Amino acid sequence: MKKSLYKQFVLLLISLTSMVVSCEVFEPEDKVYVESEKTIAGSWKIVEAYRNDVDITDLMDFSEFRIKFDSNNSYTIENYLPFVVSNNGSWNLDDPQYPFKILFTVEGSTEPLVSDLNFPIVNGTRQIGLTFSPGCPSNQYTYVLEEVTN
Amino acid sequence: MDVKDTFMKLYIKKNRITSIVKLFSIFLLFLLTQCLYLDSVDYEPTVKAGEVATFTMNIRVEPAENSSDVRLVIGYLVPKSWNAANNTEVTYTSNIDEGTKKMSLIPEDNLPRNGNGLTWKDGLKNKYGFGPNVLDDMEWIVYWSDQVYSVTNGEKLTAAVSLKTKTGSDNLRAKLGFFLNHTNDGLSSSTDHSKIMYTDCFEVIEGEGSVIDFCELHYNSAQPINATKDDILTIKFQGDIGENILDNADEVYFCGTAYTDNGNSYTVCGPEPKAQMRKENEFGHTYSLTFWPVGFFGIPDDEAIIRIDYSFLNEDGSLELQQTADDGSESPFLYEFICK
């Protein structure tokens, strides 16, 4: 009998405590969360390459290719391999907060070339995934780029 | 008879009943799940390039449970160069419809119920690849019936689905694929609700270029089939398919000449490091070389490559494997830069 009373007392105590905690007044802050603008400024290298969804990363030497995106929206390519554009120029994202496309405008041109863009973080590392057709339109290539850190 | 004997008899009897119930359940389940059949695919084995090829899928649907809001789904594996999504008409007749009904491409945003988030065509590619074909320049195209059906347990439905495709201009041989499913199943792992069938080697004749053979391996292969100088090419030497002069070679080299539109030619011919072909696995005798033609041959910006003639060499260049014609004459393998 004593045990039962003790149990009931403990349960009552827990209930009261949780009520007190749950009744704590939540005061909303005036702050509105704003998604940060993404930046791709930096020098990037190819870490994965796919042709028509087939992995060709290990079949060819992609290691020397570099694309450098400057914060002033210009880009330069070193050791060219088939890519969205073959010459240097300027770049823009379709939406700096939620980018799904990257626009490359070659120097001397007014018409941008557009590539689908993925911008994931994989194993703590930011990657850029670009999908494009540099040659015959029936062939689609995807490069996964990682920033060159050294 | 004591209590223990009675208990044992009851126990054995219960076990027998349980076994019978289990067997009956399995039998019932078997009956219930057998519902979709692809009896045959009818077609003419050859068609002239650019003409319409017709394939007829003969289907039976025997539902073992009532289903509503269901559509018939057809997958079609074809060479990419046909651009079949824009050149195909799919219709069907059945014993429950009046007249001819239409099927349409499934919208990209409609995902199969059990496709793990993939689209229908990517789900089929993931599940079946390119079937028995040896080149991967093929694609799955997926249609569903425009009409939505309600079917009842015990019905016996038959249908003939007709796919009419204007073929491309390439000469080719391929094993085309035909897949049958319904939207309520949506690419599940059950083979009772889906069926797949491939044609024998179907041929497109009297077209352009040398024959692209998806059906059988040859000593050489080159991918992608359609390319410009700004694509990345993979050329293979498939020495495993038969005895050949390079069987004892420790290293295999590519020897190729690119011919351009202004009459120039550029040659890279082993043995040199960039022409060395990569052995695909330790035990086989298949080698590949993947390269960007412009960089590999040093083609100037203002020239386009028309074709590459190529052969395979041993390490000191003393043995050269080329293609052999029926009359025994030898000539280089040929890759033509065609883009459609």
Short mmCIF file of C-alpha atoms in Angstrom, two decimals:
data_model
loop_
_atom_site.label_atom_id
_atom_site.label_comp_id
_atom_site.label_asym_id
_atom_site.label_seq_id
_atom_site.Cartn_x
_atom_site.Cartn_y
_atom_site.Cartn_z
CA MET A 1 0.00 0.00 0.00
CA LYS A 2 2.82 2.33 0.98
CA LYS A 3 4.68 1.46 -2.22
CA SER A 4 1.64 2.29 -4.33
CA LEU A 5 1.24 5.68 -2.68
CA TYR A 6 4.91 6.41 -3.24
CA LYS A 7 4.57 5.54 -6.96
CA GLN A 8 1.56 7.81 -7.33
CA PHE A 9 3.48 10.63 -5.66
CA VAL A 10 6.43 10.22 -8.03
CA LEU A 11 4.13 10.19 -11.09
CA LEU A 12 2.36 13.33 -9.86
CA LEU A 13 5.69 15.05 -9.37
CA ILE A 14 6.82 14.16 -12.90
CA SER A 15 3.54 15.37 -14.37
CA LEU A 16 3.71 18.67 -12.51
CA THR A 17 7.32 19.21 -13.54
CA SER A 18 6.56 18.56 -17.21
CA MET A 19 3.57 20.91 -17.04
CA VAL A 20 5.70 23.65 -15.59
CA VAL A 21 8.35 23.12 -18.27
CA SER A 22 5.83 22.94 -21.10
CA CYS A 23 4.04 26.05 -19.87
CA GLU A 24 7.17 28.14 -20.22
CA VAL A 25 6.24 31.10 -22.35
CA PHE A 26 7.86 31.08 -25.79
CA GLU A 27 8.59 34.54 -26.93
CA PRO A 28 9.11 34.68 -30.67
CA GLU A 29 12.07 36.70 -31.80
CA ASP A 30 11.77 39.20 -34.57
CA LYS A 31 14.63 37.54 -36.46
CA VAL A 32 13.76 35.95 -39.82
CA TYR A 33 16.12 33.26 -41.06
CA VAL A 34 17.64 34.19 -44.41
CA GLU A 35 19.36 31.57 -46.55
CA SER A 36 22.95 32.61 -47.15
CA GLU A 37 24.18 33.43 -50.64
CA LYS A 38 26.34 30.66 -52.06
CA THR A 39 29.78 31.41 -53.32
CA ILE A 40 31.83 29.26 -55.65
CA ALA A 41 34.84 31.57 -55.71
CA GLY A 42 38.04 29.55 -55.73
CA SER A 43 39.98 27.07 -57.86
CA TRP A 44 38.22 23.77 -58.58
CA LYS A 45 39.38 20.38 -59.90
CA ILE A 46 37.52 17.37 -61.32
CA VAL A 47 37.10 14.49 -58.85
CA GLU A 48 34.46 12.50 -60.73
CA ALA A 49 33.49 12.38 -64.42
CA TYR A 50 30.54 10.65 -66.08
CA ARG A 51 29.69 10.23 -69.76
CA ASN A 52 26.07 9.30 -70.38
CA ASP A 53 25.84 8.23 -66.71
CA VAL A 54 28.84 5.89 -67.05
CA ASP A 55 31.71 6.63 -64.65
CA ILE A 56 34.84 7.45 -66.69
CA THR A 57 36.82 9.08 -63.87
CA ASP A 58 39.53 6.42 -63.85
CA LEU A 59 39.68 5.98 -67.62
CA MET A 60 41.35 9.29 -68.41
CA ASP A 61 43.57 11.80 -66.64
CA PHE A 62 41.28 14.57 -65.40
CA SER A 63 43.67 15.67 -62.64
CA GLU A 64 45.24 18.68 -64.40
CA PHE A 65 42.02 20.47 -65.31
CA ARG A 66 41.33 23.60 -63.25
CA ILE A 67 38.59 26.20 -63.32
CA LYS A 68 39.06 29.28 -61.21
CA PHE A 69 35.96 31.27 -60.28
CA ASP A 70 36.87 34.76 -59.11
CA SER A 71 34.70 36.74 -56.72
CA ASN A 72 34.38 39.45 -59.40
CA ASN A 73 32.45 36.86 -61.47
CA SER A 74 35.19 36.10 -63.98
CA TYR A 75 36.48 32.57 -64.57
CA THR A 76 39.61 31.11 -66.12
CA ILE A 77 40.26 27.56 -67.31
CA GLU A 78 43.63 25.80 -67.20
CA ASN A 79 44.53 22.52 -68.96
CA TYR A 80 41.25 22.44 -70.86
CA LEU A 81 39.20 19.27 -71.26
CA PRO A 82 35.71 19.08 -72.80
CA PHE A 83 33.66 21.49 -70.69
CA VAL A 84 30.62 23.77 -70.83
CA VAL A 85 32.75 26.50 -72.38
CA SER A 86 36.14 26.38 -74.00
CA ASN A 87 37.30 29.96 -73.35
CA ASN A 88 37.54 32.27 -70.35
CA GLY A 89 34.73 34.66 -69.45
CA SER A 90 32.29 35.49 -66.69
CA TRP A 91 29.96 33.40 -64.55
CA ASN A 92 26.69 33.89 -62.68
CA LEU A 93 24.35 31.72 -60.66
CA ASP A 94 20.64 31.70 -61.51
CA ASP A 95 19.83 32.23 -57.82
CA PRO A 96 22.69 32.95 -55.39
CA GLN A 97 20.68 31.55 -52.45
CA TYR A 98 19.28 28.44 -54.13
CA PRO A 99 21.44 27.88 -57.24
CA PHE A 100 20.34 25.24 -59.75
CA LYS A 101 22.02 26.64 -62.86
CA ILE A 102 25.32 28.29 -63.62
CA LEU A 103 25.63 30.66 -66.55
CA PHE A 104 28.94 30.99 -68.39
CA THR A 105 29.40 33.93 -70.75
CA VAL A 106 32.50 33.61 -72.90
CA GLU A 107 34.53 36.80 -73.47
CA GLY A 108 33.18 38.61 -76.51
CA SER A 109 29.81 36.86 -76.33
CA THR A 110 26.51 38.11 -74.94
CA GLU A 111 24.68 34.80 -74.94
CA PRO A 112 25.42 32.71 -71.81
CA LEU A 113 25.82 28.93 -71.90
CA VAL A 114 23.88 27.28 -69.11
CA SER A 115 24.78 24.16 -67.13
CA ASP A 116 22.71 22.34 -64.52
CA LEU A 117 24.33 22.78 -61.13
CA ASN A 118 24.38 20.70 -57.96
CA PHE A 119 25.94 22.20 -54.88
CA PRO A 120 26.07 19.49 -52.21
CA ILE A 121 28.31 19.01 -49.20
CA VAL A 122 29.74 15.46 -49.30
CA ASN A 123 31.69 14.17 -46.30
CA GLY A 124 32.08 17.74 -45.10
CA THR A 125 33.44 18.97 -48.43
CA ARG A 126 31.56 21.34 -50.71
CA GLN A 127 31.22 19.99 -54.25
CA ILE A 128 29.94 21.39 -57.52
CA GLY A 129 28.19 19.04 -59.95
CA LEU A 130 27.92 20.31 -63.53
CA THR A 131 26.00 18.60 -66.33
CA PHE A 132 26.54 19.65 -69.94
CA SER A 133 27.05 18.54 -73.57
CA PRO A 134 30.28 19.94 -75.05
CA GLY A 135 30.15 17.87 -78.24
CA CYS A 136 27.25 15.99 -79.74
CA PRO A 137 24.03 16.98 -77.92
CA SER A 138 23.09 13.31 -77.52
CA ASN A 139 26.03 12.88 -75.11
CA GLN A 140 25.75 14.24 -71.61
CA TYR A 141 28.69 14.70 -69.25
CA THR A 142 28.67 15.29 -65.51
CA TYR A 143 31.76 16.55 -63.70
CA VAL A 144 31.93 16.67 -59.93
CA LEU A 145 34.34 19.40 -58.81
CA GLU A 146 36.03 19.99 -55.48
CA GLU A 147 37.88 23.10 -54.43
CA VAL A 148 41.67 22.90 -54.63
CA THR A 149 42.85 23.52 -51.10
CA ASN A 150 46.62 23.78 -51.51
CA MET B 1 -5.55 -43.00 -22.56
CA ASP B 2 -3.93 -40.53 -20.24
CA VAL B 3 -3.90 -36.74 -20.48
CA LYS B 4 -0.39 -36.69 -21.94
CA ASP B 5 -1.41 -38.94 -24.91
CA THR B 6 -4.45 -36.79 -25.63
CA PHE B 7 -2.32 -33.67 -25.58
CA MET B 8 0.25 -35.19 -27.97
CA LYS B 9 -2.47 -36.25 -30.44
CA LEU B 10 -4.00 -32.80 -30.36
CA TYR B 11 -0.57 -31.28 -30.82
CA ILE B 12 0.23 -33.45 -33.88
CA LYS B 13 -3.23 -32.78 -35.38
CA LYS B 14 -2.76 -29.03 -34.86
CA ASN B 15 0.63 -29.19 -36.56
CA ARG B 16 -0.86 -31.01 -39.57
CA ILE B 17 -3.63 -28.44 -39.87
CA THR B 18 -1.03 -25.66 -39.63
CA SER B 19 1.02 -27.25 -42.41
CA ILE B 20 -2.05 -27.66 -44.64
CA VAL B 21 -3.04 -24.05 -44.00
CA LYS B 22 0.51 -22.92 -44.82
CA LEU B 23 0.58 -24.91 -48.07
CA PHE B 24 -2.84 -23.63 -49.04
CA SER B 25 -1.76 -20.06 -48.29
CA ILE B 26 1.33 -20.43 -50.49
CA PHE B 27 -0.83 -21.90 -53.26
CA LEU B 28 -3.36 -19.09 -52.87
CA LEU B 29 -0.60 -16.48 -52.86
CA PHE B 30 0.81 -18.03 -56.02
CA LEU B 31 -2.60 -17.82 -57.66
CA LEU B 32 -3.17 -14.30 -56.42
CA THR B 33 0.09 -12.88 -57.68
CA GLN B 34 0.11 -14.39 -61.16
CA CYS B 35 -1.45 -11.61 -63.13
CA LEU B 36 0.64 -10.10 -65.93
CA TYR B 37 1.99 -11.95 -68.97
CA LEU B 38 3.99 -10.91 -72.02
CA ASP B 39 3.36 -13.85 -74.35
CA SER B 40 5.34 -12.66 -77.36
CA VAL B 41 6.70 -9.72 -79.31
CA ASP B 42 6.01 -9.87 -83.07
CA TYR B 43 8.24 -7.98 -85.52
CA GLU B 44 9.95 -8.15 -88.89
CA PRO B 45 13.66 -8.90 -88.31
CA THR B 46 14.94 -6.13 -90.63
CA VAL B 47 13.87 -2.65 -91.65
CA LYS B 48 15.37 -0.13 -94.05
CA ALA B 49 16.98 2.90 -92.39
CA GLY B 50 14.54 5.76 -91.95
CA GLU B 51 11.49 3.53 -92.39
CA VAL B 52 8.97 2.60 -89.71
CA ALA B 53 9.56 -0.55 -87.66
CA THR B 54 6.50 -2.11 -86.02
CA PHE B 55 6.61 -4.24 -82.87
CA THR B 56 3.53 -5.86 -81.35
CA MET B 57 3.50 -6.94 -77.71
CA ASN B 58 0.90 -9.63 -77.01
CA ILE B 59 -0.23 -9.25 -73.44
CA ARG B 60 -2.51 -11.03 -70.97
CA VAL B 61 -3.69 -9.50 -67.73
CA GLU B 62 -5.36 -11.81 -65.23
CA PRO B 63 -5.97 -9.84 -62.05
CA ALA B 64 -6.37 -11.82 -58.87
CA GLU B 65 -7.65 -8.90 -56.87
CA ASN B 66 -9.72 -5.82 -57.52
CA SER B 67 -7.69 -2.77 -58.53
CA SER B 68 -8.74 0.70 -59.50
CA ASP B 69 -6.99 3.75 -60.98
CA VAL B 70 -4.42 1.56 -62.70
CA ARG B 71 -2.64 2.18 -65.99
CA LEU B 72 -0.76 -0.25 -68.19
CA VAL B 73 2.97 0.60 -68.47
CA ILE B 74 5.28 -0.28 -71.38
CA GLY B 75 9.08 0.15 -71.42
CA TYR B 76 10.95 0.18 -74.74
CA LEU B 77 14.76 -0.20 -75.03
CA VAL B 78 16.07 1.30 -78.28
CA PRO B 79 19.26 2.84 -79.74
CA LYS B 80 19.55 6.49 -78.71
CA SER B 81 20.20 7.52 -82.30
CA TRP B 82 16.57 6.71 -83.18
CA ASN B 83 15.38 9.56 -80.95
CA ALA B 84 12.45 7.24 -80.42
CA ALA B 85 10.64 9.38 -77.85
CA ASN B 86 9.86 11.82 -80.66
CA ASN B 87 9.45 9.23 -83.42
CA THR B 88 7.22 6.57 -81.89
CA GLU B 89 3.48 6.00 -81.82
CA VAL B 90 2.13 3.52 -79.25
CA THR B 91 -1.43 2.21 -79.49
CA TYR B 92 -3.28 -0.92 -78.35
CA THR B 93 -6.43 -2.88 -78.79
CA SER B 94 -7.92 -5.09 -76.08
CA ASN B 95 -10.89 -7.31 -75.36
CA ILE B 96 -12.35 -4.73 -72.95
CA ASP B 97 -11.95 -1.60 -75.06
CA GLU B 98 -13.72 -0.50 -78.18
CA GLY B 99 -11.44 0.56 -81.00
CA THR B 100 -7.79 1.56 -80.74
CA LYS B 101 -6.47 3.25 -77.59
CA LYS B 102 -3.38 5.41 -77.18
CA MET B 103 -0.39 5.28 -74.87
CA SER B 104 1.73 8.35 -74.03
CA LEU B 105 5.16 9.06 -72.57
CA ILE B 106 5.02 9.04 -68.77
CA PRO B 107 5.71 12.58 -67.49
CA GLU B 108 9.14 12.95 -65.86
CA ASP B 109 7.58 14.06 -62.57
CA ASN B 110 5.54 10.86 -62.22
CA LEU B 111 7.72 8.43 -60.28
CA PRO B 112 7.08 4.69 -60.07
CA ARG B 113 5.67 3.60 -56.73
CA ASN B 114 8.59 1.25 -55.99
CA GLY B 115 11.34 2.93 -57.99
CA ASN B 116 13.35 4.23 -55.01
CA GLY B 117 12.88 7.82 -56.13
CA LEU B 118 14.12 7.23 -59.68
CA THR B 119 12.12 8.12 -62.76
CA TRP B 120 10.59 5.26 -64.73
CA LYS B 121 13.32 5.31 -67.38
CA ASP B 122 16.16 5.61 -64.85
CA GLY B 123 14.54 2.86 -62.77
CA LEU B 124 14.49 0.54 -65.79
CA LYS B 125 18.08 1.42 -66.67
CA ASN B 126 19.06 0.71 -63.08
CA LYS B 127 17.21 -2.60 -63.05
CA TYR B 128 17.95 -4.01 -66.49
CA GLY B 129 20.79 -1.87 -67.88
CA PHE B 130 20.89 -2.33 -71.63
CA GLY B 131 19.85 -6.00 -71.50
CA PRO B 132 21.93 -8.33 -73.66
CA ASN B 133 23.40 -5.50 -75.76
CA VAL B 134 27.16 -4.96 -75.72
CA LEU B 135 27.14 -1.18 -76.32
CA ASP B 136 25.49 1.28 -73.97
CA ASP B 137 24.23 3.91 -76.43
CA MET B 138 20.67 2.81 -75.81
CA GLU B 139 17.83 4.32 -73.81
CA TRP B 140 14.63 3.22 -72.09
CA ILE B 141 11.47 5.04 -73.10
CA VAL B 142 8.38 4.45 -70.96
CA TYR B 143 4.71 4.82 -71.90
CA TRP B 144 1.46 4.42 -70.02
CA SER B 145 -2.09 3.96 -71.21
CA ASP B 146 -3.98 7.22 -71.55
CA GLN B 147 -6.97 5.41 -70.11
CA VAL B 148 -7.15 4.55 -66.40
CA TYR B 149 -8.66 1.16 -65.61
CA SER B 150 -10.49 -0.64 -62.82
CA VAL B 151 -10.04 -4.39 -62.97
CA THR B 152 -11.75 -7.09 -60.95
CA ASN B 153 -10.57 -10.36 -59.57
CA GLY B 154 -10.94 -13.19 -62.06
CA GLU B 155 -11.10 -11.05 -65.20
CA LYS B 156 -9.14 -12.26 -68.21
CA LEU B 157 -7.88 -9.37 -70.32
CA THR B 158 -5.87 -9.57 -73.51
CA ALA B 159 -4.24 -6.74 -75.38
CA ALA B 160 -1.99 -6.19 -78.38
CA VAL B 161 0.26 -3.16 -77.96
CA SER B 162 1.70 -1.77 -81.19
CA LEU B 163 4.88 0.34 -81.19
CA LYS B 164 5.67 2.04 -84.49
CA THR B 165 9.04 3.81 -84.62
CA LYS B 166 10.68 5.67 -87.47
CA THR B 167 14.19 4.24 -87.38
CA GLY B 168 17.34 6.36 -87.60
CA SER B 169 19.70 6.58 -90.54
CA ASP B 170 22.48 4.39 -89.03
CA ASN B 171 23.05 0.82 -90.14
CA LEU B 172 22.85 -1.16 -86.91
CA ARG B 173 22.04 -4.42 -85.20
CA ALA B 174 20.47 -4.39 -81.72
CA LYS B 175 18.41 -6.45 -79.31
CA LEU B 176 15.45 -4.26 -78.48
CA GLY B 177 13.79 -4.57 -75.08
CA PHE B 178 10.09 -4.65 -74.16
CA PHE B 179 8.95 -4.29 -70.55
CA LEU B 180 5.45 -4.70 -69.14
CA ASN B 181 4.22 -3.35 -65.80
CA HIS B 182 1.34 -1.37 -64.27
CA THR B 183 1.18 1.77 -62.17
CA ASN B 184 -0.05 0.05 -59.02
CA ASP B 185 3.14 -2.03 -58.98
CA GLY B 186 5.58 0.63 -60.20
CA LEU B 187 8.85 -1.30 -60.69
CA SER B 188 8.63 -3.49 -57.60
CA SER B 189 10.93 -6.50 -57.37
CA SER B 190 8.01 -8.86 -58.05
CA THR B 191 8.28 -10.59 -61.41
CA ASP B 192 4.58 -11.47 -61.21
CA HIS B 193 3.61 -7.88 -61.93
CA SER B 194 6.21 -7.20 -64.58
CA LYS B 195 7.68 -9.00 -67.56
CA ILE B 196 10.58 -8.29 -69.88
CA MET B 197 11.47 -9.68 -73.30
CA TYR B 198 14.21 -8.89 -75.83
CA THR B 199 14.14 -9.36 -79.59
CA ASP B 200 16.71 -11.41 -81.42
CA CYS B 201 19.22 -9.30 -83.28
CA PHE B 202 17.07 -6.73 -85.10
CA GLU B 203 18.75 -5.08 -88.10
CA VAL B 204 18.51 -1.67 -89.74
CA ILE B 205 19.87 -1.96 -93.30
CA GLU B 206 20.68 0.23 -96.30
CA GLY B 207 21.51 3.17 -94.04
CA GLU B 208 24.58 5.34 -93.45
CA GLY B 209 28.02 4.28 -92.30
CA SER B 210 29.47 0.99 -91.15
CA VAL B 211 27.22 -1.31 -89.13
CA ILE B 212 27.00 -0.46 -85.42
CA ASP B 213 26.66 -3.81 -83.73
CA PHE B 214 24.97 -3.77 -80.33
CA CYS B 215 24.42 -7.54 -80.52
CA GLU B 216 27.88 -9.08 -80.55
CA LEU B 217 31.34 -8.26 -79.32
CA HIS B 218 34.05 -7.61 -81.89
CA TYR B 219 37.80 -7.13 -81.42
CA ASN B 220 37.12 -3.38 -81.42
CA SER B 221 34.46 -1.15 -79.98
CA ALA B 222 34.14 2.63 -79.78
CA GLN B 223 31.84 4.77 -77.69
CA PRO B 224 29.90 7.01 -77.78
CA ILE B 225 28.44 6.12 -81.15
CA ASN B 226 27.56 9.73 -81.99
CA ALA B 227 30.31 12.26 -81.33
CA THR B 228 32.08 15.40 -82.37
CA LYS B 229 35.73 16.23 -81.73
CA ASP B 230 34.68 17.73 -78.37
CA ASP B 231 33.40 14.46 -76.97
CA ILE B 232 35.47 12.01 -74.96
CA LEU B 233 35.97 8.71 -76.82
CA THR B 234 36.62 5.26 -75.43
CA ILE B 235 38.15 2.73 -77.83
CA LYS B 236 38.46 -0.88 -76.74
CA PHE B 237 40.44 -3.87 -77.87
CA GLN B 238 38.43 -6.93 -76.81
CA GLY B 239 41.00 -9.68 -77.17
CA ASP B 240 38.99 -12.18 -75.15
CA ILE B 241 36.48 -12.91 -77.88
CA GLY B 242 38.81 -15.18 -79.87
CA GLU B 243 42.39 -16.21 -80.62
CA ASN B 244 44.37 -13.36 -82.13
CA ILE B 245 47.92 -12.20 -82.82
CA LEU B 246 48.04 -10.09 -79.65
CA ASP B 247 47.22 -12.98 -77.30
CA ASN B 248 50.78 -13.04 -75.96
CA ALA B 249 51.35 -9.29 -75.90
CA ASP B 250 52.11 -7.91 -72.44
CA GLU B 251 51.14 -4.44 -73.50
CA VAL B 252 48.75 -3.24 -76.20
CA TYR B 253 49.03 0.14 -77.94
CA PHE B 254 46.59 2.20 -79.99
CA CYS B 255 47.63 3.30 -83.47
CA GLY B 256 45.29 5.84 -85.02
CA THR B 257 45.08 8.54 -87.66
CA ALA B 258 42.51 11.32 -87.46
CA TYR B 259 41.37 12.82 -90.77
CA THR B 260 39.95 16.35 -90.70
CA ASP B 261 37.56 18.30 -92.91
CA ASN B 262 40.31 20.28 -94.59
CA GLY B 263 42.21 17.21 -95.73
CA ASN B 264 44.81 17.09 -92.96
CA SER B 265 45.64 13.95 -91.03
CA TYR B 266 47.14 13.56 -87.54
CA THR B 267 48.65 10.32 -86.29
CA VAL B 268 49.36 8.91 -82.85
CA CYS B 269 50.78 5.42 -83.11
CA GLY B 270 52.26 3.46 -80.23
CA PRO B 271 54.48 2.57 -78.58
CA GLU B 272 54.43 5.82 -76.62
CA PRO B 273 52.91 6.42 -73.18
CA LYS B 274 49.76 8.24 -74.29
CA ALA B 275 48.91 5.48 -76.79
CA GLN B 276 49.23 2.67 -74.25
CA MET B 277 45.89 1.02 -73.65
CA ARG B 278 44.70 0.28 -70.13
CA LYS B 279 44.10 -3.36 -69.25
CA GLU B 280 40.57 -3.61 -67.88
CA ASN B 281 41.25 -6.48 -65.48
CA GLU B 282 44.09 -8.66 -64.39
CA PHE B 283 42.91 -11.91 -65.97
CA GLY B 284 41.19 -10.80 -69.17
CA HIS B 285 42.61 -9.53 -72.41
CA THR B 286 40.47 -6.43 -72.88
CA TYR B 287 42.17 -3.05 -73.13
CA SER B 288 40.74 0.44 -73.45
CA LEU B 289 41.89 3.95 -74.20
CA THR B 290 39.78 6.98 -73.30
CA PHE B 291 40.76 10.34 -74.74
CA TRP B 292 39.64 13.74 -75.95
CA PRO B 293 40.46 13.59 -79.69
CA VAL B 294 41.46 17.26 -80.03
CA GLY B 295 44.05 17.07 -77.26
CA PHE B 296 45.14 13.54 -78.12
CA PHE B 297 45.86 14.18 -81.81
CA GLY B 298 46.58 17.93 -81.50
CA ILE B 299 43.79 19.06 -83.81
CA PRO B 300 43.68 22.84 -84.50
CA ASP B 301 40.54 24.72 -83.39
CA ASP B 302 39.40 25.43 -86.93
CA GLU B 303 39.39 21.80 -88.09
CA ALA B 304 36.71 19.17 -87.48
CA ILE B 305 37.54 15.47 -87.39
CA ILE B 306 35.72 13.35 -89.96
CA ARG B 307 37.03 9.91 -89.02
CA ILE B 308 39.71 7.97 -87.20
CA ASP B 309 41.31 4.89 -88.73
CA TYR B 310 42.87 2.71 -86.05
CA SER B 311 44.47 -0.60 -85.19
CA PHE B 312 46.09 -2.26 -82.17
CA LEU B 313 49.81 -2.99 -81.74
CA ASN B 314 51.98 -5.10 -79.45
CA GLU B 315 54.72 -3.46 -77.36
CA ASP B 316 57.39 -3.25 -80.07
CA GLY B 317 54.95 -2.56 -82.90
CA SER B 318 55.87 -5.77 -84.71
CA LEU B 319 52.31 -7.14 -84.57
CA GLU B 320 49.31 -5.14 -85.75
CA LEU B 321 45.70 -6.27 -85.38
CA GLN B 322 43.27 -4.82 -87.95
CA GLN B 323 39.84 -5.89 -89.13
CA THR B 324 39.71 -8.81 -91.54
CA ALA B 325 37.19 -8.85 -94.40
CA ASP B 326 35.44 -12.00 -95.63
CA ASP B 327 38.03 -12.28 -98.45
CA GLY B 328 40.87 -12.23 -95.92
CA SER B 329 42.06 -8.70 -96.68
CA GLU B 330 42.95 -6.48 -93.75
CA SER B 331 42.14 -2.82 -93.17
CA PRO B 332 42.09 -0.46 -90.17
CA PHE B 333 39.05 -0.23 -87.92
CA LEU B 334 37.02 2.90 -88.59
CA TYR B 335 35.37 5.44 -86.27
CA GLU B 336 33.24 8.05 -88.04
CA PHE B 337 32.33 11.31 -86.32
CA ILE B 338 28.59 11.47 -86.82
CA CYS B 339 26.33 13.63 -84.66
CA LYS B 340 22.55 13.49 -85.05
#
